[in-house]
Coordinates of C-alpha atoms in Angstrom, one line a residue:
M1 CA 7.7 46.6 -109.1
T2 CA 4.3 47.3 -107.7
D3 CA 3.5 47.6 -104.1
E4 CA 2.2 44.3 -102.8
A5 CA -0.9 45.8 -101.3
D6 CA -1.7 47.6 -104.6
A7 CA -1.2 44.4 -106.6
A8 CA -3.4 42.5 -104.2
A9 CA -6.2 45.1 -104.3
A10 CA -6.1 45.1 -108.1
L11 CA -6.2 41.3 -108.2
A12 CA -9.2 41.2 -105.8
R13 CA -11.0 43.8 -107.9
T14 CA -10.3 41.9 -111.1
F15 CA -11.6 38.7 -109.5
R16 CA -14.8 40.4 -108.5
E17 CA -15.4 42.2 -111.8
E18 CA -13.9 40.1 -114.5
R19 CA -13.7 36.4 -113.3
G20 CA -17.3 35.6 -114.5
A21 CA -16.7 37.0 -118.0
V22 CA -13.3 35.3 -118.4
L23 CA -14.6 32.0 -117.2
A24 CA -17.8 32.1 -119.3
T25 CA -15.8 33.0 -122.5
L26 CA -13.3 30.2 -121.9
I27 CA -16.1 27.7 -121.3
R28 CA -17.5 28.7 -124.7
H29 CA -14.1 27.9 -126.3
L30 CA -13.5 24.7 -124.3
G31 CA -16.9 23.2 -123.7
D32 CA -15.6 22.0 -120.3
I33 CA -16.5 23.8 -117.1
Q34 CA -14.0 22.1 -114.8
L35 CA -11.0 22.6 -117.2
A36 CA -12.0 26.3 -117.7
E37 CA -12.3 26.8 -113.9
D38 CA -8.9 25.2 -113.3
A39 CA -7.3 27.4 -115.9
V40 CA -8.8 30.6 -114.6
Q41 CA -7.8 29.7 -111.0
E42 CA -4.3 29.1 -112.2
A43 CA -4.3 32.4 -114.1
F44 CA -5.1 34.3 -111.0
A45 CA -2.5 32.4 -109.0
T46 CA 0.1 33.4 -111.7
A47 CA -1.1 37.0 -111.5
V48 CA -0.3 37.2 -107.7
V49 CA 3.4 37.0 -108.5
A50 CA 3.5 38.6 -112.0
W51 CA 1.5 41.8 -111.1
E52 CA 3.7 42.5 -108.0
R53 CA 6.8 42.0 -110.1
D54 CA 5.8 43.6 -113.4
G55 CA 3.0 46.0 -112.3
V56 CA -0.7 45.8 -112.8
P57 CA -1.5 45.6 -116.5
D58 CA -3.6 48.2 -118.2
N59 CA -6.3 45.6 -119.0
P60 CA -6.4 43.2 -116.1
G61 CA -9.3 41.2 -117.4
G62 CA -7.6 40.7 -120.8
W63 CA -4.4 39.7 -119.0
I64 CA -6.3 37.0 -117.0
S65 CA -8.1 35.9 -120.2
V66 CA -4.8 35.3 -122.0
A67 CA -3.2 33.6 -119.0
A68 CA -6.2 31.4 -118.5
R69 CA -6.2 30.4 -122.2
R70 CA -2.5 29.5 -122.1
R71 CA -3.0 27.4 -119.0
A72 CA -5.9 25.6 -120.7
I73 CA -3.6 24.9 -123.7
D74 CA -1.0 23.5 -121.4
H75 CA -3.5 21.2 -119.8
L76 CA -4.7 20.0 -123.2
R77 CA -1.2 19.3 -124.4
K78 CA -0.3 17.3 -121.3
D79 CA -3.5 15.2 -121.1
R80 CA -3.6 13.2 -124.3
A81 CA -6.6 11.2 -123.1
M82 CA -8.8 14.2 -122.7
A83 CA -12.0 14.0 -124.8
A84 CA -12.1 16.2 -127.9
R85 CA -8.5 17.3 -127.1
E86 CA -7.4 18.1 -130.6
E87 CA -10.5 20.0 -131.4
R88 CA -10.2 22.1 -128.3
L89 CA -6.5 22.8 -128.9
A90 CA -7.3 23.9 -132.5
V91 CA -9.8 26.4 -131.2
L92 CA -7.6 27.9 -128.5
T93 CA -4.4 28.0 -130.5
G94 CA -6.3 29.5 -133.4
L95 CA -7.1 32.6 -131.4
D96 CA -4.9 35.8 -131.5
T97 CA -2.5 36.4 -128.7
T98 CA -3.6 39.9 -127.7
V99 CA -5.6 40.7 -124.7
E100 CA -8.6 41.7 -126.9
E101 CA -8.9 38.1 -128.1
M102 CA -11.4 36.9 -125.6
G103 CA -14.2 39.2 -126.7
M104 CA -14.5 41.0 -123.4
A105 CA -16.7 43.7 -124.9
E106 CA -19.5 41.6 -126.4
H107 CA -23.0 43.2 -126.2
G108 CA -26.5 41.9 -126.4
A109 CA -28.4 39.3 -124.4
L110 CA -28.1 36.6 -127.1
V111 CA -24.3 36.8 -127.4
D112 CA -23.5 37.4 -123.7
D113 CA -21.4 34.5 -122.5
R114 CA -22.4 34.8 -118.9
L115 CA -26.1 34.5 -120.0
R116 CA -25.2 31.4 -122.1
L117 CA -23.5 29.9 -119.1
I118 CA -26.5 30.6 -116.8
F119 CA -28.8 28.7 -119.2
T120 CA -26.3 25.9 -119.5
C121 CA -26.0 25.5 -115.7
C122 CA -29.8 25.7 -115.4
H123 CA -30.4 22.9 -117.9
P124 CA -33.5 20.8 -116.9
A125 CA -31.3 17.7 -116.8
L126 CA -29.9 19.0 -113.6
E127 CA -31.7 19.1 -110.3
M128 CA -33.0 22.6 -109.4
Q129 CA -30.7 23.2 -106.5
A130 CA -27.7 21.9 -108.5
R131 CA -28.6 24.3 -111.3
V132 CA -28.6 27.3 -108.9
A133 CA -25.6 26.2 -106.9
L134 CA -23.4 25.6 -110.0
T135 CA -24.3 29.0 -111.6
L136 CA -23.7 30.8 -108.3
R137 CA -20.3 29.1 -108.2
T138 CA -19.3 29.8 -111.8
L139 CA -20.9 33.1 -112.6
G140 CA -21.1 34.7 -109.2
G141 CA -17.8 33.4 -107.9
L142 CA -19.4 32.5 -104.5
T143 CA -17.7 30.0 -102.3
T144 CA -19.3 26.7 -101.6
G145 CA -19.8 27.9 -98.0
E146 CA -21.7 31.0 -99.1
I147 CA -23.9 28.9 -101.4
A148 CA -24.6 26.4 -98.6
R149 CA -25.8 29.2 -96.3
A150 CA -28.1 30.5 -99.1
F151 CA -29.6 27.0 -99.3
L152 CA -29.5 26.4 -95.5
V153 CA -27.6 23.2 -96.0
A154 CA -24.2 21.9 -94.8
E155 CA -21.1 23.0 -96.9
P156 CA -20.0 19.4 -97.8
T157 CA -23.5 18.6 -99.1
M158 CA -23.4 21.7 -101.3
G159 CA -19.9 20.8 -102.5
K160 CA -21.0 17.4 -103.7
R161 CA -24.0 19.0 -105.5
V162 CA -21.6 21.3 -107.5
V163 CA -19.3 18.4 -108.4
R164 CA -22.2 16.2 -109.5
A165 CA -23.7 19.0 -111.6
K166 CA -20.4 19.6 -113.5
R167 CA -20.1 15.8 -114.1
K168 CA -23.7 15.7 -115.4
I169 CA -23.1 18.5 -117.9
A170 CA -19.9 16.8 -119.2
E171 CA -21.4 13.3 -119.4
S172 CA -24.7 14.5 -121.0
H173 CA -23.1 16.9 -123.5
I174 CA -25.4 19.7 -122.4
P175 CA -25.0 22.5 -124.9
Y176 CA -23.5 25.9 -124.1
R177 CA -26.1 28.2 -125.6
V178 CA -29.1 30.4 -124.9
P179 CA -32.2 28.1 -125.5
D180 CA -34.5 28.6 -128.5
D181 CA -37.6 30.7 -128.1
E182 CA -39.9 27.7 -127.5
E183 CA -37.6 26.4 -124.7
L184 CA -37.2 29.7 -122.8
P185 CA -40.3 29.6 -120.6
E186 CA -39.6 26.3 -119.0
R187 CA -35.9 27.2 -118.4
V188 CA -36.4 30.6 -116.9
R189 CA -37.5 29.6 -113.4
G190 CA -34.1 28.3 -112.5
V191 CA -32.4 31.3 -114.0
L192 CA -34.5 33.6 -111.9
R193 CA -33.7 31.7 -108.8
V194 CA -30.0 32.0 -109.6
L195 CA -30.2 35.8 -110.1
Y196 CA -32.2 36.2 -106.9
L197 CA -29.6 34.4 -104.8
I198 CA -26.7 36.1 -106.4
F199 CA -28.3 39.5 -105.6
N200 CA -29.2 38.4 -102.0
E201 CA -25.6 37.4 -101.3
G202 CA -24.5 40.8 -102.7
Y203 CA -27.2 42.9 -100.8
A204 CA -26.6 41.2 -97.5
A205 CA -23.2 39.5 -97.6
S206 CA -23.2 36.3 -95.5
E207 CA -19.7 37.0 -94.3
G208 CA -16.9 39.5 -94.3
D209 CA -16.4 43.1 -93.1
E210 CA -18.9 44.8 -95.3
L211 CA -22.7 44.5 -95.4
V212 CA -22.9 44.8 -99.2
R213 CA -20.9 43.2 -102.0
E214 CA -21.6 45.7 -104.8
D215 CA -20.1 43.5 -107.5
L216 CA -22.6 40.8 -107.0
C217 CA -25.5 43.3 -106.8
A218 CA -24.3 44.9 -110.1
E219 CA -23.8 41.5 -111.8
A220 CA -27.3 40.2 -110.8
I221 CA -28.9 43.4 -112.1
R222 CA -26.9 43.4 -115.3
L223 CA -28.0 39.9 -116.0
G224 CA -31.5 40.7 -115.0
R225 CA -31.7 43.5 -117.5
L226 CA -30.3 41.3 -120.2
L227 CA -33.0 38.7 -119.4
C228 CA -35.7 41.4 -119.6
D229 CA -34.4 42.2 -123.1
L230 CA -34.5 38.5 -124.0
M231 CA -38.0 37.9 -122.4
P232 CA -39.9 41.2 -122.3
G233 CA -43.3 39.4 -122.1
E234 CA -42.4 37.3 -119.0
P235 CA -43.8 39.1 -115.9
E236 CA -41.6 37.2 -113.4
V237 CA -38.5 38.3 -115.2
L238 CA -39.7 41.9 -115.0
G239 CA -40.7 41.4 -111.4
L240 CA -37.3 40.1 -110.3
C241 CA -35.5 42.9 -112.1
A242 CA -37.8 45.4 -110.4
L243 CA -37.2 43.8 -107.0
M244 CA -33.4 44.0 -107.4
L245 CA -33.5 47.6 -108.5
L246 CA -35.8 48.7 -105.7
H247 CA -33.6 47.1 -103.1
D248 CA -30.3 48.3 -104.8
A249 CA -31.6 51.9 -104.9
R250 CA -31.3 52.0 -101.1
R251 CA -27.9 50.3 -100.9
H252 CA -25.7 53.3 -100.1
A253 CA -28.0 54.4 -97.2
R254 CA -27.9 51.1 -95.4
V255 CA -24.7 51.9 -93.6
D256 CA -23.4 55.2 -92.2
Q257 CA -20.1 56.9 -92.7
D258 CA -18.5 54.7 -90.1
G259 CA -19.9 51.5 -91.7
R260 CA -22.6 50.9 -89.1
Y261 CA -25.9 49.5 -90.0
V262 CA -28.8 51.9 -90.6
P263 CA -32.4 50.5 -90.4
L264 CA -34.9 51.6 -93.1
Q265 CA -36.8 54.1 -91.0
R266 CA -33.6 56.0 -90.3
Q267 CA -32.1 55.9 -93.7
D268 CA -31.4 59.2 -95.6
R269 CA -33.7 59.1 -98.5
A270 CA -31.5 61.7 -100.3
A271 CA -29.0 58.9 -100.6
W272 CA -31.4 56.6 -102.4
D273 CA -31.0 56.2 -106.2
D274 CA -34.1 57.8 -107.7
A275 CA -33.3 56.5 -111.2
E276 CA -33.2 52.9 -110.0
I277 CA -36.5 53.4 -108.1
R278 CA -38.2 54.8 -111.2
E279 CA -36.8 52.0 -113.3
G280 CA -37.9 49.4 -110.8
M281 CA -41.5 50.8 -110.5
E282 CA -41.9 51.0 -114.2
L283 CA -40.8 47.3 -114.6
L284 CA -43.2 46.3 -111.8
D285 CA -46.1 48.2 -113.5
R286 CA -45.2 46.4 -116.8
A287 CA -45.2 43.1 -115.0
F288 CA -48.6 43.6 -113.4
Q289 CA -50.1 44.7 -116.7
L290 CA -49.3 41.3 -118.1
G291 CA -51.8 39.8 -115.6
R292 CA -49.8 36.8 -114.4
P293 CA -48.8 37.4 -110.8
G294 CA -45.9 35.5 -109.3
E295 CA -43.6 35.3 -106.3
Y296 CA -41.0 37.9 -107.6
Q297 CA -43.7 40.4 -108.5
L298 CA -45.1 40.0 -104.9
H299 CA -41.7 40.4 -103.4
A300 CA -41.2 43.6 -105.6
A301 CA -44.6 44.9 -104.5
I302 CA -43.6 44.5 -100.9
T303 CA -40.3 46.3 -101.5
A304 CA -42.2 49.1 -103.4
L305 CA -44.3 49.7 -100.3
H306 CA -41.2 50.0 -98.2
V307 CA -39.7 52.5 -100.6
Q308 CA -42.9 54.5 -100.8
M309 CA -43.6 54.4 -97.1
P310 CA -40.3 54.3 -95.2
D311 CA -42.2 55.3 -92.0
A312 CA -44.9 52.8 -92.6
D313 CA -47.9 52.9 -90.1
R314 CA -49.9 49.9 -88.9
E315 CA -52.1 50.0 -92.0
A316 CA -49.1 49.9 -94.3
W317 CA -47.5 47.1 -92.4
G318 CA -50.8 45.3 -92.6
Q319 CA -50.7 45.5 -96.4
I320 CA -47.1 44.2 -96.3
A321 CA -48.2 41.3 -94.0
E322 CA -51.1 40.5 -96.5
L323 CA -48.6 40.4 -99.4
Y324 CA -46.4 38.0 -97.5
A325 CA -49.4 35.8 -96.7
A326 CA -50.2 35.8 -100.5
L327 CA -46.6 34.9 -101.2
A328 CA -46.8 32.0 -98.7
D329 CA -49.9 30.7 -100.4
L330 CA -48.1 30.8 -103.8
N331 CA -44.8 29.4 -102.6
P332 CA -44.8 28.2 -99.0
S333 CA -41.4 28.9 -97.3
P334 CA -40.3 29.1 -93.7
V335 CA -38.2 32.2 -94.7
V336 CA -41.3 33.9 -96.0
E337 CA -43.0 33.1 -92.7
V338 CA -40.1 34.9 -90.9
N339 CA -40.7 38.0 -93.0
R340 CA -44.5 37.8 -92.5
A341 CA -43.9 37.5 -88.7
A342 CA -41.9 40.7 -88.8
A343 CA -44.6 42.6 -90.7
V344 CA -47.3 41.3 -88.3
G345 CA -45.2 42.4 -85.4
F346 CA -45.5 46.0 -86.6
A347 CA -49.1 45.7 -87.8
E348 CA -50.7 43.9 -84.9
G349 CA -48.1 43.8 -82.2
P350 CA -45.2 41.5 -80.9
D351 CA -47.4 39.0 -79.2
E352 CA -49.2 38.1 -82.5
A353 CA -45.9 37.9 -84.3
L354 CA -44.4 35.6 -81.6
D355 CA -47.3 33.1 -82.3
I356 CA -46.0 32.8 -85.9
V357 CA -42.3 32.7 -84.8
A358 CA -42.8 29.9 -82.2
P359 CA -43.1 26.9 -84.6
L360 CA -40.4 28.4 -86.8
L361 CA -37.9 28.1 -83.9
T362 CA -38.4 24.3 -83.9
D363 CA -37.9 24.0 -87.7
P364 CA -34.6 22.2 -88.3
A365 CA -34.1 24.2 -91.6
L366 CA -34.1 27.4 -89.7
E367 CA -32.0 26.3 -86.7
R368 CA -29.0 28.4 -87.9
Y369 CA -31.0 31.1 -89.7
Q370 CA -29.8 34.2 -88.0
P371 CA -32.6 36.6 -89.1
L372 CA -35.1 34.4 -87.3
H373 CA -33.2 34.7 -84.0
A374 CA -32.7 38.4 -84.5
L375 CA -36.4 38.9 -85.1
H376 CA -37.2 36.7 -82.1
A377 CA -35.0 38.9 -79.9
D378 CA -36.6 42.1 -81.1
L379 CA -40.1 40.8 -80.5
L380 CA -39.2 39.6 -77.0
R381 CA -37.6 42.9 -76.2
R382 CA -40.8 44.7 -77.2
T383 CA -42.9 42.5 -74.9
G384 CA -40.6 43.4 -72.0
D385 CA -39.0 39.9 -71.8
R386 CA -35.4 41.2 -71.5
T387 CA -34.0 37.9 -70.3
G388 CA -35.4 36.0 -73.3
A389 CA -34.4 38.8 -75.6
A390 CA -30.8 38.8 -74.4
A391 CA -30.6 35.0 -75.0
A392 CA -32.0 35.4 -78.5
Y393 CA -29.7 38.2 -79.3
E394 CA -26.7 36.1 -78.1
R395 CA -27.9 33.3 -80.4
A396 CA -28.2 35.6 -83.4
I397 CA -24.7 37.1 -82.7
E398 CA -23.3 33.5 -82.5
L399 CA -24.7 32.7 -86.0
T400 CA -23.7 36.0 -87.6
T401 CA -20.6 35.9 -89.9
N402 CA -21.0 39.4 -91.3
A403 CA -19.2 42.0 -89.2
V404 CA -21.7 44.9 -89.8
E405 CA -24.6 42.8 -88.8
R406 CA -22.8 41.5 -85.8
T407 CA -21.9 45.0 -84.6
E408 CA -25.5 46.1 -84.9
L409 CA -26.8 43.1 -82.9
E410 CA -24.1 43.6 -80.3
R411 CA -25.3 47.3 -80.0
R412 CA -28.9 46.2 -79.5
L413 CA -27.8 43.7 -76.8
R414 CA -25.7 46.3 -75.0
K415 CA -28.6 48.7 -75.1
L416 CA -30.9 46.1 -73.7
T417 CA -28.6 45.1 -70.8
M418 CA -27.7 48.7 -69.9
S419 CA -31.4 49.6 -69.6
S420 CA -32.2 46.7 -67.3

């Protein structure tokens, strides 16, 4: 018998690392997202008891794969009215019974099940937000609440979008495959958005006790590299992969040994991943050489400036502010304006930045956007408005669901009140 804590830790690790691959492969065999999700969920529920009783298997992902396939077979045998029931049963029962059966070691962008699933979920028959939400749910394993926060919408609204997207795929018989070459360009935009949000959730977790969810960062980068192999002439694919790598290179320096937040200017550069930085810069150079600038390339260029100049002076911050302005012209977004305001605050001063922030504070879409209120607090503090800054910090803390971010904001608030 395995210790309960050890079994739970192994199960959590397997969920993070293997769930997406298991689900994607089962969907390939079944052609039914909901049935596959139900089977995988039940497999993990079974593992809770089995692994504590029998011990953690040598191949946890393979164990979950087999258990999920068997649960899917059970569902198919019980539901005689299910569409294509006999065909699906024949496929599943025709597989071997070993843990290697599910093809967990497939290589190459064109045969990768998770990439196939991304393109299926990003089919143009679905609304853009539904494409992104469904893929985040299936591939990234994000909860509906996490996805809702990424979109700045209510959780019930996002839940309905996911359900409708699954129904649309089933009713429209959307194929589970990587699109043909001529279809790829028009389909890639949704895929890039998916990877971007998966990485963002990993790099700055919206909730929990840790700032970073390394599994999501690694998965987004893995899929980004696969997409680069699939579309080497698409500059935005290269730009997004560069962006993720340049951010991820600094991941281990963003918290100290006690798990406390460390701002960029105080990070230990020796802890940065030089290999990821080199790879990211090379991809960004390749993207710019293609001569078709886009939003991900601009984001990557901003991140490259941060990497190259961690102690950026007013001139460097001015360049960053200009890049955010170009980004806003290309793809207007209130979140981009928040970031531009932060850069302007360092380049021109807090008063100029507050002029940008003022209308954002009345934007309903940003009412619960914590970074805006944290920025507002910092700007007010720098102007000497301690009362206003304290109120803004309290609002940011109220909206923070990540423990590391909350601790840092509480530290800033304490420092402010102690100095007054």
